[in-house]
Short mmCIF file of C-alpha atoms in Angstrom, two decimals:
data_model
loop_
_atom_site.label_atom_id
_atom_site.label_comp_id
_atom_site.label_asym_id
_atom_site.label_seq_id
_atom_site.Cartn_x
_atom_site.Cartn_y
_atom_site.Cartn_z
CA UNK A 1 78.07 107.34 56.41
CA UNK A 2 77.37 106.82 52.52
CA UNK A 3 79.59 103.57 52.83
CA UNK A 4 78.59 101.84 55.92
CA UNK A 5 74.58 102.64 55.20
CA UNK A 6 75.65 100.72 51.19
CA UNK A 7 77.21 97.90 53.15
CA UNK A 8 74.19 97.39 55.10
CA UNK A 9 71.94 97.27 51.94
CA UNK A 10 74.18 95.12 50.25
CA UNK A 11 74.37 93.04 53.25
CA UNK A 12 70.32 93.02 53.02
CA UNK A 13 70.48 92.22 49.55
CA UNK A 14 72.89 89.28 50.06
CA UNK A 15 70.35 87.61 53.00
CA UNK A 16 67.68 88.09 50.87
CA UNK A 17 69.38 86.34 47.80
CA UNK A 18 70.41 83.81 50.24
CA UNK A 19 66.62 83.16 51.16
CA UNK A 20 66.00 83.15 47.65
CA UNK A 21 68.10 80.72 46.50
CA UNK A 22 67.38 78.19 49.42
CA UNK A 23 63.67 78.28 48.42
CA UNK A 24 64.32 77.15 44.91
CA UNK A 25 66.64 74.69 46.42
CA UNK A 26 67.04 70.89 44.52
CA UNK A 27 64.97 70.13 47.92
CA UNK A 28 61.94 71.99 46.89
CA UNK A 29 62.16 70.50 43.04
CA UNK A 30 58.93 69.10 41.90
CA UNK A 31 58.51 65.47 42.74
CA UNK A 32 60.07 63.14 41.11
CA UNK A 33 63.47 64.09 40.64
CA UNK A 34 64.60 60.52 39.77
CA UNK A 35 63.83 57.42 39.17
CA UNK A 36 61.39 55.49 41.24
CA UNK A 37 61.74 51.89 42.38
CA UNK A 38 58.90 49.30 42.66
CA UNK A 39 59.50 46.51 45.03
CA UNK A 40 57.73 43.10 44.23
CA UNK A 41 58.20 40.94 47.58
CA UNK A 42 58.26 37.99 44.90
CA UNK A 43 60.45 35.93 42.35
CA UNK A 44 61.45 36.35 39.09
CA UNK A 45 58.85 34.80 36.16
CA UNK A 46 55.38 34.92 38.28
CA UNK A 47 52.60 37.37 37.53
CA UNK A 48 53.37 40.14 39.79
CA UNK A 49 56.57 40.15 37.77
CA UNK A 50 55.06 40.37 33.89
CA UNK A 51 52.62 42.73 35.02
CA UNK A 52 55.26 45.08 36.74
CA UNK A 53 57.32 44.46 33.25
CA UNK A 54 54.29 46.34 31.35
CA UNK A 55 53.45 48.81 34.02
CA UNK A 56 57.09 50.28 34.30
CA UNK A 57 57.07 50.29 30.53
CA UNK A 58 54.19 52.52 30.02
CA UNK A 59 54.26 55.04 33.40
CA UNK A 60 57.41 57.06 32.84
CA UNK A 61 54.82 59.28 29.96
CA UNK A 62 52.67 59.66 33.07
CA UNK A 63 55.18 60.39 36.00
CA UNK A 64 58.31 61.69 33.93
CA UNK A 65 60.70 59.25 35.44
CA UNK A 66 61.89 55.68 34.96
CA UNK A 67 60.21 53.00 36.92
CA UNK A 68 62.67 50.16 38.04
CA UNK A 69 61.89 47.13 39.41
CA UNK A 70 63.28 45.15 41.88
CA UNK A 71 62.79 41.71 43.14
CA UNK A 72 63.02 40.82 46.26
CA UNK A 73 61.37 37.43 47.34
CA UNK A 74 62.12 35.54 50.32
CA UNK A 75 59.93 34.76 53.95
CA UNK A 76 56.86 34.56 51.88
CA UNK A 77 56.89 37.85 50.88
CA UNK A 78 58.19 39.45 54.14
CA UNK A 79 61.34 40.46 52.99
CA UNK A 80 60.82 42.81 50.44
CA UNK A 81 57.77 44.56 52.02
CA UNK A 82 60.01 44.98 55.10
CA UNK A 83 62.58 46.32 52.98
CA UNK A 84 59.84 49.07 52.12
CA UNK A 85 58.33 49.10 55.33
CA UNK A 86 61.90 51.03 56.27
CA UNK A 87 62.51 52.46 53.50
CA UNK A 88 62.79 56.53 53.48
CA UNK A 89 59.09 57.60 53.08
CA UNK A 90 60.32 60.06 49.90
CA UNK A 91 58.34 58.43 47.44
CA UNK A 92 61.39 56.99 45.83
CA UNK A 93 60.79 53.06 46.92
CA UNK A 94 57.01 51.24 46.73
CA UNK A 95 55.61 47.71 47.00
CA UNK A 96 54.06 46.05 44.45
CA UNK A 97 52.38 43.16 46.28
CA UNK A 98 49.12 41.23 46.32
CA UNK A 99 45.88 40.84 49.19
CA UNK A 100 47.77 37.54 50.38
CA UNK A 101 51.21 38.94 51.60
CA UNK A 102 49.38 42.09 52.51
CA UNK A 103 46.53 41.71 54.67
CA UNK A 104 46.68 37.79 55.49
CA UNK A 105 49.79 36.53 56.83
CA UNK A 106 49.49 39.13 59.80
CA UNK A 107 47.43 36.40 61.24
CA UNK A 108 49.75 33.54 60.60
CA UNK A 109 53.23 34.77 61.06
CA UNK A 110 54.93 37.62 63.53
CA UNK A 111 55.28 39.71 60.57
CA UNK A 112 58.11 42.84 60.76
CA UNK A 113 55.62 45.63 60.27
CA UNK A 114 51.99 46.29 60.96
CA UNK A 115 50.26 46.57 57.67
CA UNK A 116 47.66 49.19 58.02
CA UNK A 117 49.87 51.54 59.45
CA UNK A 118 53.25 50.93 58.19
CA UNK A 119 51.71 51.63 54.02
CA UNK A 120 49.23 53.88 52.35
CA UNK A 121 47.94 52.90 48.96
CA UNK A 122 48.58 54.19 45.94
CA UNK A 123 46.47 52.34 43.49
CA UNK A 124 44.94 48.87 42.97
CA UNK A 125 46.22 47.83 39.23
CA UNK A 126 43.82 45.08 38.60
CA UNK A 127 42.85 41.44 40.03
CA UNK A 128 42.98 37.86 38.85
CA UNK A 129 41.50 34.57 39.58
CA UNK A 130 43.67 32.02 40.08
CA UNK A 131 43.56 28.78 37.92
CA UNK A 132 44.52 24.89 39.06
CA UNK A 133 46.60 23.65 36.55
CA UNK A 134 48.39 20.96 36.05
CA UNK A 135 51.31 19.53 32.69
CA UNK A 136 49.51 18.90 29.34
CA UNK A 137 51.23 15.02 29.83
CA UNK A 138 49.59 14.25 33.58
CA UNK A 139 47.07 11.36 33.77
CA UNK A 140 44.72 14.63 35.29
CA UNK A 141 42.18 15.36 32.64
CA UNK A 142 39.58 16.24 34.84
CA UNK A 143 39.50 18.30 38.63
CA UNK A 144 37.60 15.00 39.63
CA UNK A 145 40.78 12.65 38.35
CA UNK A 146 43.04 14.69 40.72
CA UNK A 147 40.69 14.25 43.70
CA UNK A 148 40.50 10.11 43.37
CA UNK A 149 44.08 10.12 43.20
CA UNK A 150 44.21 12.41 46.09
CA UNK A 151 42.35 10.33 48.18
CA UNK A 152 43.86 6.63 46.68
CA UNK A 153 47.33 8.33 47.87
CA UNK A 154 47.00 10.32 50.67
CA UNK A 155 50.08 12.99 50.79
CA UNK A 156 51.79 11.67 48.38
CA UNK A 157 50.38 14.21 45.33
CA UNK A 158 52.51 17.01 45.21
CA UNK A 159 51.06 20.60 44.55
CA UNK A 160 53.86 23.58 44.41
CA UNK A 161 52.86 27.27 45.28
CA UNK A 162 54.50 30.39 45.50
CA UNK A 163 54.81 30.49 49.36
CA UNK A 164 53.28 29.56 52.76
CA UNK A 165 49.77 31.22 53.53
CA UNK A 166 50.19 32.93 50.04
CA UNK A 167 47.75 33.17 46.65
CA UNK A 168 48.33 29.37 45.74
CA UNK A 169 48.16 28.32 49.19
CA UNK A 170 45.14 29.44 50.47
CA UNK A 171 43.22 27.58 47.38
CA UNK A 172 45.31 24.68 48.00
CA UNK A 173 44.61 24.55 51.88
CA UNK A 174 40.73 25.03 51.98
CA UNK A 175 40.90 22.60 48.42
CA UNK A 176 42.00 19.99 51.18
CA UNK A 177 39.67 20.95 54.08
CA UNK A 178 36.80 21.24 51.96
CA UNK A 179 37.21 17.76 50.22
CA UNK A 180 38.89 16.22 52.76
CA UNK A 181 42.37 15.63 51.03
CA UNK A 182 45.78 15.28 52.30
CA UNK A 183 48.63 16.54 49.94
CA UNK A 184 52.27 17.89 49.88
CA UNK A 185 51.96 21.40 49.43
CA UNK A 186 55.45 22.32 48.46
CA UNK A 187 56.48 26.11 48.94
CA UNK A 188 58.47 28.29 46.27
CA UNK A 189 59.54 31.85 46.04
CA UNK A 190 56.65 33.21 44.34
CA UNK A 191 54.69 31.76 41.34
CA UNK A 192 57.05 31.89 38.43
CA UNK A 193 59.59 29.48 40.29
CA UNK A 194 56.23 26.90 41.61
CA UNK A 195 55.65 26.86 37.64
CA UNK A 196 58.69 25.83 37.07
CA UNK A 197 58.23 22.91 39.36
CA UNK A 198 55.28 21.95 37.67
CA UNK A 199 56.54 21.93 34.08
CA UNK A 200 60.02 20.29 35.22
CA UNK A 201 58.39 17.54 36.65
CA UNK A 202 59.06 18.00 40.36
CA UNK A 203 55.42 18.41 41.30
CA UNK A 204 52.01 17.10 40.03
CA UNK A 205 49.69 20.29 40.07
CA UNK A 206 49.83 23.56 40.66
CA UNK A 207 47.62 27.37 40.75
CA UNK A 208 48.43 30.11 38.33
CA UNK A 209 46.86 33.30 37.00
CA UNK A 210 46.38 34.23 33.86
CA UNK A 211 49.44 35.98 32.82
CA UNK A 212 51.76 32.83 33.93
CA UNK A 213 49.30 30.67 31.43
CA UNK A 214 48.27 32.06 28.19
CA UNK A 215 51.61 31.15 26.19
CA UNK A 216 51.65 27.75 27.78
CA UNK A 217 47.76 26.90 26.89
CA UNK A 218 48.73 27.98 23.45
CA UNK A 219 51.77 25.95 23.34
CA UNK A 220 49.70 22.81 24.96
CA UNK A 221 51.95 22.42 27.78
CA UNK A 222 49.66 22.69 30.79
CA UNK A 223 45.82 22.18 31.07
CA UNK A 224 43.50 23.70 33.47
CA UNK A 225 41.32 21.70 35.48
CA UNK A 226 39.49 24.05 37.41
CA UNK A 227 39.37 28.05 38.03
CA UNK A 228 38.74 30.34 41.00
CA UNK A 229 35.10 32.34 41.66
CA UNK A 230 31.69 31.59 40.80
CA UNK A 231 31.76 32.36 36.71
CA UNK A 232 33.59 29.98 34.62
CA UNK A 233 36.68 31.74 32.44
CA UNK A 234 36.41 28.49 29.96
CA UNK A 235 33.82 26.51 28.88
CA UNK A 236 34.75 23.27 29.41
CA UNK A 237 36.27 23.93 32.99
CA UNK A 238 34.53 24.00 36.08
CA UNK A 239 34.96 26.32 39.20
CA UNK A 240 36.20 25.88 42.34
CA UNK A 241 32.75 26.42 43.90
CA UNK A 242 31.12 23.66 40.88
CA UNK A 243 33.78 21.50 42.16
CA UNK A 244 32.99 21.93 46.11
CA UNK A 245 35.77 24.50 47.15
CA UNK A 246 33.19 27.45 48.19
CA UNK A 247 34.56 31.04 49.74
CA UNK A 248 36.14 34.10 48.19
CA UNK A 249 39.39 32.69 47.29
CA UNK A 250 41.77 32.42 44.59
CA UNK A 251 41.79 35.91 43.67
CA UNK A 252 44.89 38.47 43.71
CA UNK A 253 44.48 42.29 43.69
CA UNK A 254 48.07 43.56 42.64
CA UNK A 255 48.24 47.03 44.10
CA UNK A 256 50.68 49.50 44.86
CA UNK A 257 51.85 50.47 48.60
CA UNK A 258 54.04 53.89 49.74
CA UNK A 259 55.32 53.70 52.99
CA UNK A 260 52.98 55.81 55.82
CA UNK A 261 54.18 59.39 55.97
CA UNK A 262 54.92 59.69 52.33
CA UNK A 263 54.59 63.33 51.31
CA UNK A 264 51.21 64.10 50.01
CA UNK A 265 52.31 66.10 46.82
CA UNK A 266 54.31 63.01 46.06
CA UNK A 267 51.30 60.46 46.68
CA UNK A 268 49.14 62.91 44.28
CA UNK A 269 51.37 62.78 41.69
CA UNK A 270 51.44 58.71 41.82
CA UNK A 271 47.96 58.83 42.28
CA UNK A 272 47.64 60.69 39.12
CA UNK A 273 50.06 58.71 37.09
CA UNK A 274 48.31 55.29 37.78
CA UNK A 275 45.23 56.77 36.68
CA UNK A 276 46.13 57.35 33.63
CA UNK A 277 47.86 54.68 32.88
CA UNK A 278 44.91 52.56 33.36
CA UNK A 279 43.26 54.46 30.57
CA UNK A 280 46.62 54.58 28.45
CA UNK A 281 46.12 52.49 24.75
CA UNK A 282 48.82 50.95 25.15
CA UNK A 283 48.75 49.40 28.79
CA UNK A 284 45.55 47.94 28.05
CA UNK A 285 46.13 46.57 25.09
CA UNK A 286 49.59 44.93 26.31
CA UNK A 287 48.06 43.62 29.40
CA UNK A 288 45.09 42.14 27.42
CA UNK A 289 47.39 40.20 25.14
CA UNK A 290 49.41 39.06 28.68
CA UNK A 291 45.64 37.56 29.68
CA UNK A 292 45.02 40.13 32.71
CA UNK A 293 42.64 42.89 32.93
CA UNK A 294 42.91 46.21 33.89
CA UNK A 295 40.66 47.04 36.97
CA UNK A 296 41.90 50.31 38.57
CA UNK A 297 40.98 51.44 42.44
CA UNK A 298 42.31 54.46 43.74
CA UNK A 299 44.32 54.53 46.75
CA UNK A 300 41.32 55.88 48.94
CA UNK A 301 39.00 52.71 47.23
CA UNK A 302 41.29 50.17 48.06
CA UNK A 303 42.18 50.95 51.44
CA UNK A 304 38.61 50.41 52.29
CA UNK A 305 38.73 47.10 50.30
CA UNK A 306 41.93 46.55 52.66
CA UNK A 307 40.11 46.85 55.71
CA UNK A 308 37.74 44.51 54.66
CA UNK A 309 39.69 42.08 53.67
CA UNK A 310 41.96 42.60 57.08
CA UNK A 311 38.77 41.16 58.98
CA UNK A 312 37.46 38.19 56.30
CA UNK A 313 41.11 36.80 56.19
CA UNK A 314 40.86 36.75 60.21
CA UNK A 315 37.79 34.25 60.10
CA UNK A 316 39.36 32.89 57.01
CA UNK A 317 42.74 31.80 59.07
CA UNK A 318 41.01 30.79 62.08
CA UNK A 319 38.44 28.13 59.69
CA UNK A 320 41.55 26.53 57.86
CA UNK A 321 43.43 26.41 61.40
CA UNK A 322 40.66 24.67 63.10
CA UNK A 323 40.25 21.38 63.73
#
């Protein structure tokens, strides 16, 4: 009896071990358990890119894993926020995108994935108005030198931008409607490879934020002849709205998505390491000498912001669409 009643206790013992061991399974392990990868939907060289360069620098202190990102331009930013769209919603793979790609092109193209429900925001990192700029060597010198030439050569001026219905070609579009100009907008996979363009020749004016700029202003290569909102950035250089381009556009919030149904604990802890990176030394003072600010939202903030923006870019389509 002694022997059958200690292999039932040592049976008992060995299911409860079993339990035991399951609950402190790699499964249960404290998120993250590896390395997390950051999506940008754009190409190599534009801002979305040098500010994801700084941000994965900094974060690991904050989230106590590497941050790796990966490009992945193509379809105007489709492609890589479709990629995340399906990824596994682990907290493993996010999208680093911009307002454009986000909450706009749902009213211009059949996109893959339904914005507001396919992503939950993390954080908003900062935003940035856009600047029209053109080569330090073009006959350009002032906004109003690229409008007469617009108009003495209809289409034939040739502005590159980092993709259809995205943050250079919204400016450009309602730049036309509003002054009544016809140009060549000429599409590229994000803004590093439209800059390109402009400084190799193959176009005559382009947009760029202030990351993509600051060396090249230094270095005298390009000059800006006119900047996005209300409040000039430079003295001498007019806004869009002193110019005759009114509206709330030219400006990209760079913000980080998770795909919908990624576990809470693992949102919190993202949550909590973007927050403090935003107040880390270092970050700011790395992103200041890049030209960009740091201008934090919470996930909560932002989506409200996103909702917002999901009905003015609506009115915004239909007004550059109409005739």
């Amino acid at each position: 009896m002694f022997t059958s009643m200690a292999r039932k206790s040592l049976a008992a013992l060995a299911v409860t071990a079993t339990a035991l061991a399951a609950s402190m399974s790699p499964a249960q392990a404290e998120y993250p358990e590896k390395p997390v990868t950051m999506v940008i939907p754009l190409g190599a060289g534009g801002s979305h890119d040098l500010n994801a360069r700084i941000i994965t620098s900094v974060i690991p202190s904050y989230l106590g894993q590497a941050m790796i990102v990966r490009l992945t331009p193509g379809a105007g930013g489709q492609k890589g926020t479709q990629e995340v769209a399906r990824a596994p919603a682990d907290g493993y793979t996010l999208l680093f995108t911009h307002n454009y790609i986000d909450m706009l092109q749902q009213y211009v193209e059949n996109v893959p994935y339904e914005p507001l429900k396919d992503f939950v925001p993390i954080a908003r990192v900062n935003y940035a108005p856009a600047s029209v700029i053109v080569r330090s060597d073009s006959p350009y010198q002032t906004f109003q030198d690229f409008v007469d030439d617009a108009k003495a050569n209809p289409g034939k001026v040739q502005l590159s931008h980092s993709g259809n219905w995205g943050a250079f070609f919204v400016p450009a579009a309602l730049m036309m409607k509003k002054l009544d100009l016809s140009l060549n907008l000429v599409p590229h996979q994000g803004g590093g490879p439209a800059m390109q363009a402009l400084l190799a020749g193959d176009s005559d004016i382009s947009l760029a934020f202030p990351s993509a700029i600051g060396e090249l202003l230094k270095a005298g290569k390009i000059r800006v002849l006119a900047t996005a909102g209300t409040t000039r950035i430079y003295d001498d250089v007019p806004t869009l709205e002193e110019v005759g381009v009114d509206g709330d556009i030219g400006f990209m919030h760079r913000f980080v998505l998770a795909p919908a149904g990624t576990p809470p604990e693992a949102l919190e802890k993202l949550s909590a390491a973007f927050a403090d990176l935003s107040k880390d030394a270092t970050f700011t003072k790395l992103m200041a000498r890049l030209g960009e600010s740091v201008d934090p939202m919470t996930g909560p903030e932002y989506q409200a912001l996103r909702e917002s923006q999901a009905t003015a870019y609506h009115e915004l389509v239909n007004d550059l669409t109409s005739q």
